[in-house]
XYZ file of C-alpha atoms in Angstrom:
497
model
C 104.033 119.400 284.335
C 103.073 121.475 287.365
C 99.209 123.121 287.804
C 100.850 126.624 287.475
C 101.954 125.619 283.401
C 98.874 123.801 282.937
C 96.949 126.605 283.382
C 98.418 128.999 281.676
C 98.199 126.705 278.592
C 94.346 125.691 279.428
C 93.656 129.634 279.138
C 95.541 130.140 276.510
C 93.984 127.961 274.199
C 90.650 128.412 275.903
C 91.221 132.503 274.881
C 91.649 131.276 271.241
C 88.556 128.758 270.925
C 86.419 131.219 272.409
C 87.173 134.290 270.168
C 86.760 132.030 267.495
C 83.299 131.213 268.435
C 82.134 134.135 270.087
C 82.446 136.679 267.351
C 79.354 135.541 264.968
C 76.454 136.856 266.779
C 78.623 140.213 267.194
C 78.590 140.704 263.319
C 75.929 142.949 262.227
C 76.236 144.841 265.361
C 79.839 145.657 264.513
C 79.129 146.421 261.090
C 76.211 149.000 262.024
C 78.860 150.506 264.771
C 81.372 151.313 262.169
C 79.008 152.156 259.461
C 80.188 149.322 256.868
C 77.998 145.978 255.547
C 78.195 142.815 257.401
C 79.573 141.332 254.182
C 82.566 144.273 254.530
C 83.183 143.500 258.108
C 83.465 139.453 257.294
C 86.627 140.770 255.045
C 88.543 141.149 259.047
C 87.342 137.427 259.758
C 88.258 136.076 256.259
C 92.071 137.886 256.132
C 91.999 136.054 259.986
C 91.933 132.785 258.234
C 94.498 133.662 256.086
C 97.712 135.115 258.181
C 96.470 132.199 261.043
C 97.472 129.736 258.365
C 100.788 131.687 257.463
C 101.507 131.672 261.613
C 100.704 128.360 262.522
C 104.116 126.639 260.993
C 106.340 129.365 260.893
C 105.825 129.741 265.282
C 105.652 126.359 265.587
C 108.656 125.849 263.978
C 110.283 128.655 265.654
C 109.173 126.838 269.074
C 111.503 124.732 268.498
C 114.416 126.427 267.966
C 113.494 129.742 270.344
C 111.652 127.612 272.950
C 108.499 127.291 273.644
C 107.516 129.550 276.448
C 109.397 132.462 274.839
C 107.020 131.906 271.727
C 103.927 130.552 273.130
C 103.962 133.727 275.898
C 104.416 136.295 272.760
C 101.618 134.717 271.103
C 99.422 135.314 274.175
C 100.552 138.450 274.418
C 99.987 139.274 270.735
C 96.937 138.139 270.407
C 95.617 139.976 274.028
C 97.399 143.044 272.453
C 95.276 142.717 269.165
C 92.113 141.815 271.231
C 92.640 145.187 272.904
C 92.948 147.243 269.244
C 90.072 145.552 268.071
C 87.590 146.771 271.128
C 89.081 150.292 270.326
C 88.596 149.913 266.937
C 86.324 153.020 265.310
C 87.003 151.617 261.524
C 87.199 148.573 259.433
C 90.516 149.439 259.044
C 92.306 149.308 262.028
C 89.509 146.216 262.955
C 91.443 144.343 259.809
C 95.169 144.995 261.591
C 93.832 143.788 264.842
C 92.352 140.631 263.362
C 95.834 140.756 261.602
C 97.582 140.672 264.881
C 94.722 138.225 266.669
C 95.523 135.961 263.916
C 99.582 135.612 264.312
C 99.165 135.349 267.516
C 96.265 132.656 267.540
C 98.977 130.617 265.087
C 101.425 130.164 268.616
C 98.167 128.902 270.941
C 96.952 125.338 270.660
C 99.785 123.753 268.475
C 102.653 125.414 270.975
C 100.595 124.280 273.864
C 100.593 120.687 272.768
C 104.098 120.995 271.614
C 104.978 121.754 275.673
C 103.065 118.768 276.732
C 105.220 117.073 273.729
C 107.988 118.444 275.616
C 107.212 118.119 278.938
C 105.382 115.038 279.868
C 106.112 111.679 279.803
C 104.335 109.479 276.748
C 102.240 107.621 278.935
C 100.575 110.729 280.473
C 101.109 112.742 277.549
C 96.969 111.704 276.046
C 95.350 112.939 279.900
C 97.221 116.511 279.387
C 96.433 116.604 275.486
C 92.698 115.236 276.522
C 92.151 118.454 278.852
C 93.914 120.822 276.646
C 90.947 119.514 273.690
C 88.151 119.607 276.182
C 88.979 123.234 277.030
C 88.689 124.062 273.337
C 85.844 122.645 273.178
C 84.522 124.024 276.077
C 85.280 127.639 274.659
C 83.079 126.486 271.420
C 80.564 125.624 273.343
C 80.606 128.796 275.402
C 81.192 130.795 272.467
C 78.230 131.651 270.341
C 76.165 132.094 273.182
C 78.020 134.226 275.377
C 78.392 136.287 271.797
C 74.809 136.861 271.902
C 74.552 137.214 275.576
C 77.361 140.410 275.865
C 75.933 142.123 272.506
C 72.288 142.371 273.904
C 73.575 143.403 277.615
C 77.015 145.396 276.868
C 78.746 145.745 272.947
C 80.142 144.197 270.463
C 83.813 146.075 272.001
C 83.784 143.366 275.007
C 83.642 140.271 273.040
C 87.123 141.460 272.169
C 87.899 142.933 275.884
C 87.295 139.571 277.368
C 90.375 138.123 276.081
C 92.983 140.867 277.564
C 92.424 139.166 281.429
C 92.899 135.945 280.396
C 95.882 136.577 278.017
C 97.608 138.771 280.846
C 96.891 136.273 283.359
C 98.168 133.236 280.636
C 101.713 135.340 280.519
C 101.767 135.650 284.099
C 101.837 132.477 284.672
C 103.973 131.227 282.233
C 106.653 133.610 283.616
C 107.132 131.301 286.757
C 107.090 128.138 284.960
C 109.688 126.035 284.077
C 110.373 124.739 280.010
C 112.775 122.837 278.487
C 115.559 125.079 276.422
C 115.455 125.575 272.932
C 117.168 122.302 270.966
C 117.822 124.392 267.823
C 120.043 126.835 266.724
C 118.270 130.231 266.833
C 119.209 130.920 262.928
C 115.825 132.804 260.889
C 115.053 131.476 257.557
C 113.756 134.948 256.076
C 113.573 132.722 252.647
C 111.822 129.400 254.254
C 109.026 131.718 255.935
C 108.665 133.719 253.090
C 108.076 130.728 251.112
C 105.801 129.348 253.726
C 104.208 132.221 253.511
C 102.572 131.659 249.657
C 102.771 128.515 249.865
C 100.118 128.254 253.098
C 98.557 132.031 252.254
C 97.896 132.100 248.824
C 96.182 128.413 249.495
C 93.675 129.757 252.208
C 92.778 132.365 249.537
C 92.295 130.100 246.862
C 89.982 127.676 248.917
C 87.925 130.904 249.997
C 87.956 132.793 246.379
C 86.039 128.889 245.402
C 82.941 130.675 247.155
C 82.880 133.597 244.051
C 82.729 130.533 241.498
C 78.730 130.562 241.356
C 79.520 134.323 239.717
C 82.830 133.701 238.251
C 81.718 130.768 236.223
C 84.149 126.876 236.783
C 87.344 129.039 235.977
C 88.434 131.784 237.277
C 91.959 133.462 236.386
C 92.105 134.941 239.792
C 91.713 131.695 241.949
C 93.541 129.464 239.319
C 96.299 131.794 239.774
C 96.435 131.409 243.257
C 96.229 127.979 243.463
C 99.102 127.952 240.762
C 101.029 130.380 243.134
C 100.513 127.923 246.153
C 101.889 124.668 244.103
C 105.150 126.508 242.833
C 105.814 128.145 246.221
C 105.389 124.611 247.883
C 107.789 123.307 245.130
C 110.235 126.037 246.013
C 109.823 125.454 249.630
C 110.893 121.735 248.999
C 113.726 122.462 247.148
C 114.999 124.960 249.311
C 114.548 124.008 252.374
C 115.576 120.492 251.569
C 119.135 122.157 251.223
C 118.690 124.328 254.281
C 121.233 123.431 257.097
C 118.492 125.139 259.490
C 114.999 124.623 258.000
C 112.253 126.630 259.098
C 110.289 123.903 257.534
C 111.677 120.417 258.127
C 110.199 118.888 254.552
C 112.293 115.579 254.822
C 110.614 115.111 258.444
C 107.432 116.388 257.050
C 106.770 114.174 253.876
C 108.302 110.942 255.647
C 106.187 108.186 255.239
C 105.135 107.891 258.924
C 103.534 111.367 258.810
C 102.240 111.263 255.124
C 98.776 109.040 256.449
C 98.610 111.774 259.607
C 98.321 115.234 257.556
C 95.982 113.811 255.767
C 93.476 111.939 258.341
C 93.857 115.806 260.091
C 93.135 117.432 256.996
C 89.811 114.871 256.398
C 88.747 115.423 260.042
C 88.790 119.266 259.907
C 87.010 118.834 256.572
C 84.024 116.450 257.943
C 84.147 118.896 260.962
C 83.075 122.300 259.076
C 81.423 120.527 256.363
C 78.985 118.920 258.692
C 78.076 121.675 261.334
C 78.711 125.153 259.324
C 75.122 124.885 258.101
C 73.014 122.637 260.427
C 71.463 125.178 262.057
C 70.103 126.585 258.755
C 68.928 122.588 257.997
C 67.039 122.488 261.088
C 65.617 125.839 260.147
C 63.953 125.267 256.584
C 63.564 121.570 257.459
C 62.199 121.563 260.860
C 61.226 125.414 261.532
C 63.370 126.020 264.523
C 63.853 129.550 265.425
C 67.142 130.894 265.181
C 68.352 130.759 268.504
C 66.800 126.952 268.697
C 68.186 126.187 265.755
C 71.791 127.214 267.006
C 71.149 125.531 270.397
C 71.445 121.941 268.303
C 75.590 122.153 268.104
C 75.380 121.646 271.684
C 75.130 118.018 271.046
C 78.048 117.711 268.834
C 79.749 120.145 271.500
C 79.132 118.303 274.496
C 79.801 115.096 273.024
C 83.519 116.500 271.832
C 84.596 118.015 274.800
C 83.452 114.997 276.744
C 84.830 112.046 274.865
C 88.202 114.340 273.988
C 88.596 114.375 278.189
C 87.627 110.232 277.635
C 90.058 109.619 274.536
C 92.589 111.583 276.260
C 92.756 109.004 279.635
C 92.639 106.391 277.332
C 95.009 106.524 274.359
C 97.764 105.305 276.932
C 96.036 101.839 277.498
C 94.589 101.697 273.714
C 96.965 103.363 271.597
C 95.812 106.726 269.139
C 95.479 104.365 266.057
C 92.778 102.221 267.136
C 90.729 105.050 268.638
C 91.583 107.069 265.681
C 90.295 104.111 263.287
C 87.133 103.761 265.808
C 86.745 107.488 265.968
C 86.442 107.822 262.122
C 83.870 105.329 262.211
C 81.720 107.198 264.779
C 82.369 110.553 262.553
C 81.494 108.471 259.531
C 78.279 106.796 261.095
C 76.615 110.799 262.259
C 77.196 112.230 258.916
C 75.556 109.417 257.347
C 72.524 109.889 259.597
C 72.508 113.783 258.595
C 72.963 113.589 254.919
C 70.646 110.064 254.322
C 68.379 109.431 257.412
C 67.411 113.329 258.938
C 63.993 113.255 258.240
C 63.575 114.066 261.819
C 65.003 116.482 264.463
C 65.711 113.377 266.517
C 67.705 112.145 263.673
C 69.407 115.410 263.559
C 70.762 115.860 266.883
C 71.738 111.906 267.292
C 73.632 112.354 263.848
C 74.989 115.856 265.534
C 76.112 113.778 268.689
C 78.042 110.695 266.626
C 79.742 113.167 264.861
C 80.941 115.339 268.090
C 81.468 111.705 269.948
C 83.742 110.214 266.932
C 85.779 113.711 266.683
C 86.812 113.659 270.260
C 88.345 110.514 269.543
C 90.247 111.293 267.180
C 91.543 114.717 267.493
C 93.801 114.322 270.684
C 95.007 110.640 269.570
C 95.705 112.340 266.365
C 98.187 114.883 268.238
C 99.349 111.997 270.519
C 100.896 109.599 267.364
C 102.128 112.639 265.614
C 104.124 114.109 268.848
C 104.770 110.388 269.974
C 106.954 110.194 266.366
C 108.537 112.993 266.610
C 112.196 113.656 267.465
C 113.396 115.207 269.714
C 113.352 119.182 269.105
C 110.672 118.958 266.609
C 107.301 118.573 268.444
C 106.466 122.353 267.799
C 106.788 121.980 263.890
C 105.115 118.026 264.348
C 101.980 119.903 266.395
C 101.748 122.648 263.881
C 101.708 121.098 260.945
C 98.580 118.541 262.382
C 96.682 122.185 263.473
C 97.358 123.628 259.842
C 96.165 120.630 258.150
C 93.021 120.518 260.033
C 92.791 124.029 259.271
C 92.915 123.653 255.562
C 90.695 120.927 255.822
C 88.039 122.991 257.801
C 88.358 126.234 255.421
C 87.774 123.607 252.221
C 84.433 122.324 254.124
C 83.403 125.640 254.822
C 84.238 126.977 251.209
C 82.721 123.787 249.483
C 79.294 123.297 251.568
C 79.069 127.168 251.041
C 79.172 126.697 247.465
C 76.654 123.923 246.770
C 74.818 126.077 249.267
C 74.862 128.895 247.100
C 74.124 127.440 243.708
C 70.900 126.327 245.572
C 70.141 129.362 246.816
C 70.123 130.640 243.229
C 67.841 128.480 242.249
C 65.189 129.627 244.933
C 66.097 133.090 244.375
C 65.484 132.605 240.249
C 61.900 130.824 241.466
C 60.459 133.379 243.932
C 61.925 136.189 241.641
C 62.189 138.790 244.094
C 59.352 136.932 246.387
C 59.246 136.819 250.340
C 61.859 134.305 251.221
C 65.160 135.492 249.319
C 68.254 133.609 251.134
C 69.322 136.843 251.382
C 67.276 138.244 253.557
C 67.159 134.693 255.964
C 64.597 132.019 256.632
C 62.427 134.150 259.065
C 60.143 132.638 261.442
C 59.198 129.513 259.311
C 56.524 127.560 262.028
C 54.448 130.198 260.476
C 55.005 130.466 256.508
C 52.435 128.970 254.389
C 52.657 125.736 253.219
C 54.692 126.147 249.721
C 57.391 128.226 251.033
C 58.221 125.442 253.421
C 58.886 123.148 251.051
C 60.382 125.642 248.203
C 63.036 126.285 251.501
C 63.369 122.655 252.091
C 63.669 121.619 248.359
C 66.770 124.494 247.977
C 68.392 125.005 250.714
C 67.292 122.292 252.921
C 68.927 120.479 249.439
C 72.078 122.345 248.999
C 72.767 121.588 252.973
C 72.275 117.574 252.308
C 74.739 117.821 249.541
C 77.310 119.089 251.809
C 77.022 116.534 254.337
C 77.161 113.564 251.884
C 80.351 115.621 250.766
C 81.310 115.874 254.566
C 80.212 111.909 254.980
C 82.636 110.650 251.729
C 85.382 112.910 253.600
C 85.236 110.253 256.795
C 84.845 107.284 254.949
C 88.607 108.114 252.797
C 89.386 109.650 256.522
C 88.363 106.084 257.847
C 90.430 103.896 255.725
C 93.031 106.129 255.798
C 93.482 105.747 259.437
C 94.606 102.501 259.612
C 97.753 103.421 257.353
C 98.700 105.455 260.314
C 101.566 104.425 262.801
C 101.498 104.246 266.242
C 103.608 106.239 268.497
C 107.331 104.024 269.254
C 107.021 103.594 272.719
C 103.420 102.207 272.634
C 104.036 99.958 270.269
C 106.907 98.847 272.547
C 104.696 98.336 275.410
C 102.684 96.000 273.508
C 105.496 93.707 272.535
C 106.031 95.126 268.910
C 108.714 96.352 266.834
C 109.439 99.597 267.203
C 109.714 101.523 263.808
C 112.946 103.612 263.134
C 111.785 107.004 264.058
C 111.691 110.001 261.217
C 115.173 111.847 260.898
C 115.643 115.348 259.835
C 118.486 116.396 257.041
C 121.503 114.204 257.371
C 124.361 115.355 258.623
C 126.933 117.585 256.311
């Protein structure tokens, strides 16, 4: 792979991390600007989730067939093209189509960008590539939130959205002059396979999210039954039919073989301990150890650092070790920080240690993870294999999110119910706490602080099954070659008619 392609995919994916991180502190100053609530304008980031979910295996599929610079250069473009409506965006409305377009776009960034390096580079160098291509999204985390903060106090809210128009213009640029491997497909749509994709993955993402209304709605709720009942037929359907497809957009015999049935999940579990453990810490550290706000947010630099660094590590050395065992020994390291946060943070210490083990067991395992998964798969499939790891991890990370959020809530309930209107409603935020009386310290610490812990031990069973499930994982042919073992057949697509 020459610098020229590298780069374009390093900015590509680093445009995509960044917007995801940058937009929070840019909230409430967008919803003031166009005259809505904040809880209106998160209604752009939630419908986001949703149509990223849809894109995700429907472009990485189409990778394949269309080839992969065609597809990942559109998605640039799309989602620099969305960025752009967004800045000039003077109503929720049109905010809600750019996030629309963001989102589709977003779906053909990271997993067609490890598909190329899939494509283009041998196995052996294949983890360095994936290593940098994690470190830059992690890098674009870290960079995120505070640069958020940074251009809405100096500038507006409109340039957390211009700042990704360079980058995606200079991404297609690039790409332009690079060469790819042709598509190994026939370029044949499946209208009914991505419609089908399309509830099956969409109406799933709503489901997970509608779980957040169930503190009001009561354990049953027609609405999010029915949407979870929509997901399992569609996902039916989709078996059936694309089973019988001579073209699949979805490739179900090659996705629910046995050597990738251990891989979704692990990626689902490690998207789930992900969200699940750092979606609320910096409230913890808040109610439990009075932090300001912007302290308190400063913490996820530990798990941030400690990702992008050991994901560069992990990367240079899944070659010599092999993505299983630093999978298995990542898991452990994930496992090991969430126990420390949901058992042992009785101190800020603790906390960021806990913070650290988690970000330092996640970088192991998320490029290995996309190393096994494009090391087994044929030829003319590693946009679909990439996809589908990115879409599980998704999933996983929207149930964390959805599920901490709701033990989270029922807590906050129960302060709400005991100050009865009082000075520290959820609602309204946690304040400066180093200088509330004594009471409402530990009336925050015995609800929220509470309903935070409950997540992580939620977050910390997630690793453990994530733990033993990675050693029912396979390792890539070729490596298991080099070390003098049998090489397993690899996964086939639909026989031949």
């Amino acid at each position: 792979m020459n610098g020229r392609l590298l780069l374009a995919l390093l900015l590509g994916v680093f445009m995509g991390a960044l917007d995801n991180a940058i937009l929070a502190p840019a909230l409430p100053a967008i919803a003031e600007d166009l005259g809505t609530g904040v809880d209106r304008v998160t209604l752009a980031f939630s419908i986001y989730s949703v149509f990223y979910a849809v894109a995700v295996p429907i472009l990485g599929r189409l990778s394949d067939l269309w080839g992969y610079g065609r597809i990942y250069g559109t998605s640039m473009a799309l989602f620099a093209g969305g960025s752009a409506l967004a800045a000039l965006s003077s109503n929720l409305e049109t905010l809600v189509v750019a996030r629309v377009i963001q989102a589709v776009g977003a779906g053909g960034l990271f997993p067609v960008a490890q598909a190329i390096v899939g494509a283009t580079v041998a196995q052996e160098k294949r983890g360095a590539y994936l290593g940098q291509i994690l470190g830059v999204f992690a890098l674009g985390n870290v960079l995120g939130p505070n640069l958020g903060g940074f251009i809405v106090e100096r500038a507006s809210w409109h340039w957390v959205f211009w700042i990704n128009v360079p980058i995606g213009l200079i991404g297609v640029l690039l790409l332009l002059g690079s060469p790819l491997p042709k598509p190994q497909g026939r370029a044949i749509l499946d209208l009914v396979g991505g419609l089908l994709v399309a509830l099956t993955f969409g109406s799933l993402v709503l489901g997970i999210q509608g779980l957040e209304r169930l503190t009001e709605l009561g354990f049953f709720s027609l609405r999010i039954g029915g949407l979870f009942l929509l997901s399992v037929i569609s996902a039916l359907l989709l078996v059936l039919y694309e089973s019988r497809h001579p073209a699949p957009l979805l490739d179900v015999r090659l996705a629910l073989s046995p050597p990738f049935l251990p891989l979704w999940l692990v990626s689902t579990l490690v998207g789930y301990a992900l969200l699940g453990g750092i979606i609320f810490a910096p409230l913890y550290a808040q109610v439990a150890f009075f932090l300001s706000p912007f302290a308190s947010g400063a913490i996820l630099n530990a798990l941030a650092l400690a990702l992008g660094g050991m994901s560069g590590f992990a990367g240079a050395m899944v070659g010599r070790l092999g993505g299983k065992r630093l999978v298995v020994l990542g898991m452990g390291f994930t496992a090991l920080g969430l126990f420390l946060m949901a058992y042992l943070a009785n101190t800020l210490f603790v906390l960021l240690l806990g913070l650290f083990l988690l970000g330092t067991g996640l970088g192991m395992v998320q490029g290995p993870l996309s190393y096994l998964a494009l090391g087994l798969a044929p030829e003319g499939s590693q946009g679909q294999v990439s996809s589908l790891v990115s879409l599980t991890r998704s999933l996983g990370a929207a149930a964390g999110i959805t599920i901490s959020g709701v033990l989270l809530s029922r807590k906050s309930q129960e302060l709400a119910s005991l100050t009865a209107g009082g000075p520290v409603g959820f609602s309204g935020g946690t304040g400066n706490l180093a200088e509330a009386p004594a009471f409402v310290k530990a009336l925050l610490q015995n609800t929220l602080g509470a309903g935070v812990l409950d997540g992580w031990r939620l977050a910390f069973f997630a690793a453990l099954l994530g733990f033993a499930a990675a050693f029912l994982l396979r390792e890539a042919p070729k490596a298991q070659a080099a070390a003098g073992t049998p090489k397993p057949p690899r996964p086939s697509g639909p026989p031949a008619r």
